[in-house]
Every structure is written in C-alpha cells, then in structure tokens.
Amino acid sequence: MRLSGEPGIRLPRGRRPRSLDDALLPLINIVFLLMVFFLFVGRLGGERGTARAPVSQSREAEAVAASPQQLELLPDGRLQIGSERFGEAELAGRIGDWQGRSVDLRSSADAPAERVLRVLGVLRAGGVGEVRLLTVRARS
C-alpha cells in the first residue's frame, strides 16, 4: 500500500516534441542546394555549341521582320511603295521578298472593292503572311 507522501514511479522525461519548422529545415536546405547546383550546371551546359548572332544584328533583323511593309493603293489605280509608283501588273514582281511578312495596304474608303480584292489576291499568291487594310477618308 502506498502512502500519500511516498513518491510513485518516476518516468524519465521525453524529448520535447520538435516543431514542424525544425523538421522541414534540412529538406529546405537540400532543395536550395539542388536548385543552385542545377542552375550552375545549366549555365555551363547552355553555352556549349550555340552560335548567337551579335545583339545589334539580331535586333535589326527582328525590327525589319516586325515592321509591316507599306503598300498604298492610289486613287488613280496605281500602287505605291515608299516613293515608287507602279501599276497593278508590276506588283507580283515587287513582292518576291515579302513571303511571311505582314503588309499594311492603305486605300481610300471610296476605292472599288474589285481593285482591293485583286491586290489582296496578288499578295496572297506572293506568300504574304498577314495583310491589314487601312482605309483613308476620301477627300471632299
């Protein structure tokens, strides 16, 4: 029989339960080390065997490809590129290097639809990628 003053069985105190942060810290360290390792290896491996154009040349090429070619359908029936004026029959010969590029076709609002459609057909046959039709108000 036990008396009230006698000590009972003493169990050793267990370790304090670890917090979730303490348990995740080694995992976080490993993830960051792996990330740094792969970034370093990727940077070294990416430079081998790749030829890059100088920045100025590649930017110039992008600017030329991005800017649409300007073509104007004049009221007298002729076409204009820059300051050059020519007839519809000459258009196919002048658009040889426009394949895949975009073209801005500027025309007056009162231009006959048949003329605009003929020019669009020539542009399509020449391999032009995209045509934007820009209409200009007719002068009154």
Coordinates of N, CA and C in Angstrom, one line a residue, residues 33-43:
L33 N 20.1 23.7 -52.2 CA 21.4 23.2 -52.8 C 21.2 22.6 -54.1
L34 N 20.2 21.8 -54.3 CA 19.9 21.2 -55.6 C 19.6 22.3 -56.7
M35 N 18.8 23.3 -56.3 CA 18.5 24.3 -57.2 C 19.7 25.1 -57.6
V36 N 20.6 25.4 -56.7 CA 21.9 26.1 -57.1 C 22.7 25.2 -58.0
F37 N 22.8 23.9 -57.7 CA 23.6 23.0 -58.5 C 23.1 23.0 -59.9
F38 N 21.7 22.8 -60.1 CA 21.2 22.7 -61.5 C 21.3 24.1 -62.2
L39 N 21.1 25.2 -61.5 CA 21.3 26.5 -62.2 C 22.8 26.6 -62.7
F40 N 23.7 26.2 -61.9 CA 25.1 26.3 -62.2 C 25.4 25.4 -63.4
V41 N 24.9 24.1 -63.4 CA 25.2 23.2 -64.4 C 24.5 23.6 -65.7
G42 N 23.3 24.1 -65.6 CA 22.6 24.6 -66.8 C 23.2 25.8 -67.4
R43 N 23.8 26.7 -66.7 CA 24.5 27.8 -67.2 C 25.8 27.3 -68.0

